[in-house]
Tab-separated table of C-alpha atoms and ligand atoms in Angstrom:
chain	number	residue	atom	x	y	z
Y	1	UNK	CA	0.000	0.000	0.000
Y	2	UNK	CA	1.281	3.451	-0.940
Y	3	UNK	CA	2.395	5.342	2.160
Y	4	UNK	CA	0.512	8.492	1.370
Y	5	UNK	CA	-2.642	10.046	2.791
Y	6	UNK	CA	-4.153	13.312	1.573
Y	7	UNK	CA	-6.697	15.497	3.318
Y	8	UNK	CA	-9.005	18.003	1.771
Y	9	UNK	CA	-12.041	20.006	2.829
Y	10	UNK	CA	-13.104	23.634	3.123
Y	11	UNK	CA	-11.065	26.156	5.106
Y	12	UNK	CA	-11.559	25.459	8.786
Y	13	UNK	CA	-12.208	21.751	8.235
Y	14	UNK	CA	-9.204	20.959	10.443
Y	15	UNK	CA	-6.887	19.547	7.783
Y	16	UNK	CA	-3.642	20.717	9.415
Y	17	UNK	CA	-4.536	19.594	12.942
Y	18	UNK	CA	-5.819	16.224	11.730
Y	19	UNK	CA	-2.790	15.741	9.445
Y	20	UNK	CA	-0.509	16.169	12.469
Y	21	UNK	CA	-2.438	13.550	14.437
Y	22	UNK	CA	-2.512	11.059	11.563
Y	23	UNK	CA	1.228	11.516	10.961
Y	24	UNK	CA	1.942	10.984	14.657
Y	25	UNK	CA	0.090	7.671	14.612
Y	26	UNK	CA	1.959	6.376	11.557
Y	27	UNK	CA	5.339	7.985	12.304
Y	28	UNK	CA	5.094	9.793	8.989
Y	29	UNK	CA	5.693	13.455	8.174
Y	30	UNK	CA	3.188	16.215	7.471
Y	31	UNK	CA	3.352	18.083	4.201
Y	32	UNK	CA	1.219	21.202	3.995
Y	33	UNK	CA	0.719	22.342	0.394
Y	34	UNK	CA	0.289	25.976	1.431
Y	35	UNK	CA	3.548	25.863	3.389
Y	36	UNK	CA	5.308	24.214	0.450
Y	37	UNK	CA	4.135	27.026	-1.828
Y	38	UNK	CA	5.103	29.704	0.685
Y	39	UNK	CA	8.590	28.212	1.064
Y	40	UNK	CA	9.094	27.981	-2.702
Y	41	UNK	CA	7.807	31.475	-3.368
Y	42	UNK	CA	9.423	32.920	-0.226
Y	43	UNK	CA	6.275	34.846	0.714
Y	44	UNK	CA	2.895	34.269	2.261
Y	45	UNK	CA	-0.184	32.940	0.491
Y	46	UNK	CA	-1.865	36.320	1.081
Y	47	UNK	CA	0.966	38.142	-0.600
Y	48	UNK	CA	0.916	35.713	-3.556
Y	49	UNK	CA	-2.823	36.309	-3.981
Y	50	UNK	CA	-2.332	40.070	-3.699
Y	51	UNK	CA	0.562	40.454	-6.054
Y	52	UNK	CA	-0.061	37.735	-8.630
Y	53	UNK	CA	-3.643	36.703	-8.227
Y	54	UNK	CA	-5.498	33.470	-7.697
Y	55	UNK	CA	-4.651	31.804	-11.045
Y	56	UNK	CA	-0.948	32.115	-10.365
Y	57	UNK	CA	-1.505	30.614	-6.909
Y	58	UNK	CA	-3.540	27.728	-8.393
Y	59	UNK	CA	-0.686	26.952	-10.816
Y	60	UNK	CA	1.767	26.782	-7.904
Y	61	UNK	CA	-0.727	24.659	-5.986
Y	62	UNK	CA	-0.969	22.218	-8.887
Y	63	UNK	CA	2.832	21.887	-9.045
Y	64	UNK	CA	3.049	21.383	-5.284
Y	65	UNK	CA	0.335	18.718	-5.413
Y	66	UNK	CA	2.102	16.848	-8.230
Y	67	UNK	CA	5.310	16.823	-6.185
Y	68	UNK	CA	3.511	15.750	-3.016
Y	69	UNK	CA	1.958	12.799	-4.840
Y	70	UNK	CA	5.459	11.430	-5.434
Y	71	UNK	CA	6.313	11.514	-1.729
Y	72	UNK	CA	5.896	8.543	0.603
Y	73	UNK	CA	5.471	8.359	4.355
Y	74	UNK	CA	3.609	11.651	4.370
Y	75	UNK	CA	0.204	13.037	5.243
Y	76	UNK	CA	-0.606	15.890	2.891
Y	77	UNK	CA	-2.833	18.734	4.067
Y	78	UNK	CA	-4.147	20.263	0.842
Y	79	UNK	CA	-5.497	23.806	0.661
Y	80	UNK	CA	-9.268	24.177	0.639
Y	81	UNK	CA	-9.346	25.048	-3.050
Y	82	UNK	CA	-7.326	22.128	-4.375
Y	83	UNK	CA	-10.364	20.398	-5.865
Y	84	UNK	CA	-11.297	23.419	-7.982
Y	85	UNK	CA	-9.060	22.350	-10.839
Y	86	UNK	CA	-10.102	19.318	-12.839
Y	87	UNK	CA	-6.443	18.426	-13.382
Y	88	UNK	CA	-5.979	18.184	-9.605
Y	89	UNK	CA	-9.094	16.052	-9.209
Y	90	UNK	CA	-7.757	13.784	-11.963
Y	91	UNK	CA	-4.323	13.195	-10.454
Y	92	UNK	CA	-5.804	12.636	-6.992
Y	93	UNK	CA	-7.834	9.665	-8.225
Y	94	UNK	CA	-6.693	6.349	-6.796
Y	95	UNK	CA	-4.825	7.926	-3.863
Y	96	UNK	CA	-5.983	7.775	-0.248
Y	97	UNK	CA	-7.832	11.083	-0.168
Y	98	UNK	CA	-10.142	11.954	2.723
Y	99	UNK	CA	-12.515	14.892	2.752
Y	100	UNK	CA	-13.098	16.508	6.128
Y	101	UNK	CA	-16.668	17.703	6.532
Y	102	UNK	CA	-18.443	20.123	8.818
Y	103	UNK	CA	-21.531	22.290	8.483
Y	104	UNK	CA	-21.030	25.811	7.177
Y	105	UNK	CA	-22.068	27.190	10.566
Y	106	UNK	CA	-19.276	25.253	12.261
Y	107	UNK	CA	-16.696	26.105	9.570
Y	108	UNK	CA	-17.545	29.790	9.868
Y	109	UNK	CA	-17.121	29.631	13.636
Y	110	UNK	CA	-13.733	27.938	13.256
Y	111	UNK	CA	-12.466	30.267	10.505
Y	112	UNK	CA	-13.710	33.555	11.872
Y	113	UNK	CA	-13.900	32.966	15.606
Y	114	UNK	CA	-10.329	34.081	16.201
Y	115	UNK	CA	-9.646	36.483	13.333
Y	116	UNK	CA	-8.289	35.149	10.082
Y	117	UNK	CA	-5.690	36.027	7.489
Y	118	UNK	CA	-6.724	33.728	4.649
Y	119	UNK	CA	-7.106	35.778	1.455
Y	120	UNK	CA	-10.356	34.091	0.417
Y	121	UNK	CA	-12.021	34.109	3.825
Y	122	UNK	CA	-12.231	37.793	4.771
Y	123	UNK	CA	-14.883	36.716	7.258
Y	124	UNK	CA	-17.830	38.165	5.463
Y	125	UNK	CA	-20.391	35.517	6.323
Y	126	UNK	CA	-22.467	35.861	3.166
Y	127	UNK	CA	-19.461	35.825	0.846
Y	128	UNK	CA	-17.937	32.877	2.596
Y	129	UNK	CA	-21.186	30.921	2.505
Y	130	UNK	CA	-21.474	31.554	-1.235
Y	131	UNK	CA	-17.950	30.262	-1.709
Y	132	UNK	CA	-18.753	27.191	0.387
Y	133	UNK	CA	-21.930	26.491	-1.569
Y	134	UNK	CA	-20.169	26.889	-4.904
Y	135	UNK	CA	-17.671	24.195	-3.885
Y	136	UNK	CA	-19.802	21.846	-1.840
Y	137	UNK	CA	-20.386	19.451	-4.743
Y	138	UNK	CA	-16.617	19.067	-5.246
Y	139	UNK	CA	-16.058	18.085	-1.615
Y	140	UNK	CA	-19.028	15.712	-1.733
Y	141	UNK	CA	-17.590	13.928	-4.776
Y	142	UNK	CA	-14.631	12.646	-2.741
Y	143	UNK	CA	-15.455	8.991	-2.024
Y	144	UNK	CA	-14.042	9.002	1.526
Y	145	UNK	CA	-15.894	11.453	3.750
Y	146	UNK	CA	-14.975	12.130	7.370
Y	147	UNK	CA	-17.350	13.934	9.705
Y	148	UNK	CA	-15.504	16.413	11.923
Y	149	UNK	CA	-18.287	18.269	13.669
Y	150	UNK	CA	-18.077	17.935	17.426
Y	151	UNK	CA	-15.104	15.573	17.159
Y	152	UNK	CA	-11.504	16.093	18.264
Y	153	UNK	CA	-8.609	15.767	15.788
Y	154	UNK	CA	-7.381	12.693	17.711
Y	155	UNK	CA	-10.659	10.820	17.179
Y	156	UNK	CA	-10.799	11.858	13.534
Y	157	UNK	CA	-7.200	10.715	13.016
Y	158	UNK	CA	-8.005	7.302	14.534
Y	159	UNK	CA	-10.838	6.909	12.047
Y	160	UNK	CA	-8.661	7.918	9.095
Y	161	UNK	CA	-5.885	5.500	10.040
Y	162	UNK	CA	-8.405	2.679	10.433
Y	163	UNK	CA	-10.015	3.421	7.090
Y	164	UNK	CA	-6.644	3.820	5.402
Y	165	UNK	CA	-5.652	0.305	6.443
Y	166	UNK	CA	-8.955	-1.123	5.316
Y	167	UNK	CA	-8.684	0.447	1.855
Y	168	UNK	CA	-9.539	-2.036	-0.800
Y	169	UNK	CA	-12.336	-3.219	1.422
Y	170	UNK	CA	-14.502	-0.117	1.856
Y	171	UNK	CA	-13.221	3.355	2.631
V	201	S3P	C1	-7.866	28.363	-0.019
V	201	S3P	C2	-7.590	27.764	1.183
V	201	S3P	C3	-6.333	27.984	1.913
V	201	S3P	C4	-5.214	28.432	0.946
V	201	S3P	C5	-5.660	29.578	0.121
V	201	S3P	C6	-6.903	29.260	-0.709
V	201	S3P	C7	-9.148	28.083	-0.691
V	201	S3P	O1	-5.934	26.794	2.578
V	201	S3P	O2	-4.823	27.369	0.121
V	201	S3P	O3	-5.897	30.643	0.989
V	201	S3P	O4	-9.295	28.408	-1.875
V	201	S3P	O5	-10.045	27.485	-0.031
V	201	S3P	P1	-6.659	26.218	3.899
V	201	S3P	O6	-7.874	25.472	3.460
V	201	S3P	O7	-5.628	25.323	4.483
V	201	S3P	O8	-6.980	27.395	4.743
């Protein structure tokens, strides 16, 4: 079995926290696509969005994803927009990809409860809900869905590890 797990889901779904817990359980490393992009570009995601726009960022995200798919012994926390591009959805097929779910109400609380710096969030509830609704179908299309609402990252990570090892049966 390929030693690679990928996590997706809307902003605030808990991808980074859950990735850390999954990696701890498997003694693997965490790879965060946003951090990979920031390190390569030597600036923050916000500054990339500001100076070069979303398309440029999506190109870098695609490259980072392609590279991450060649890694082993890693849990990859993808950015919340990774499923927007068909080419990303295509190359993710066949890999152990888990989508982390929560209701919009809960996601909004998690994203905006403590102030946020994500360029696409801006914490305007209506705008953010529109963004969520425009993407919901993409998250739902991921075969392996993980419910996160009211659950701690540790519990979610246990479920992911269990389902990862039973892949081929039913995930
Ligand atoms: C984005 C989500 C962010 C980051 C960028 C765009 C999105 O990642 O990739 O700000 O389009 O949903 P997180 O989901 O890790 O916040």
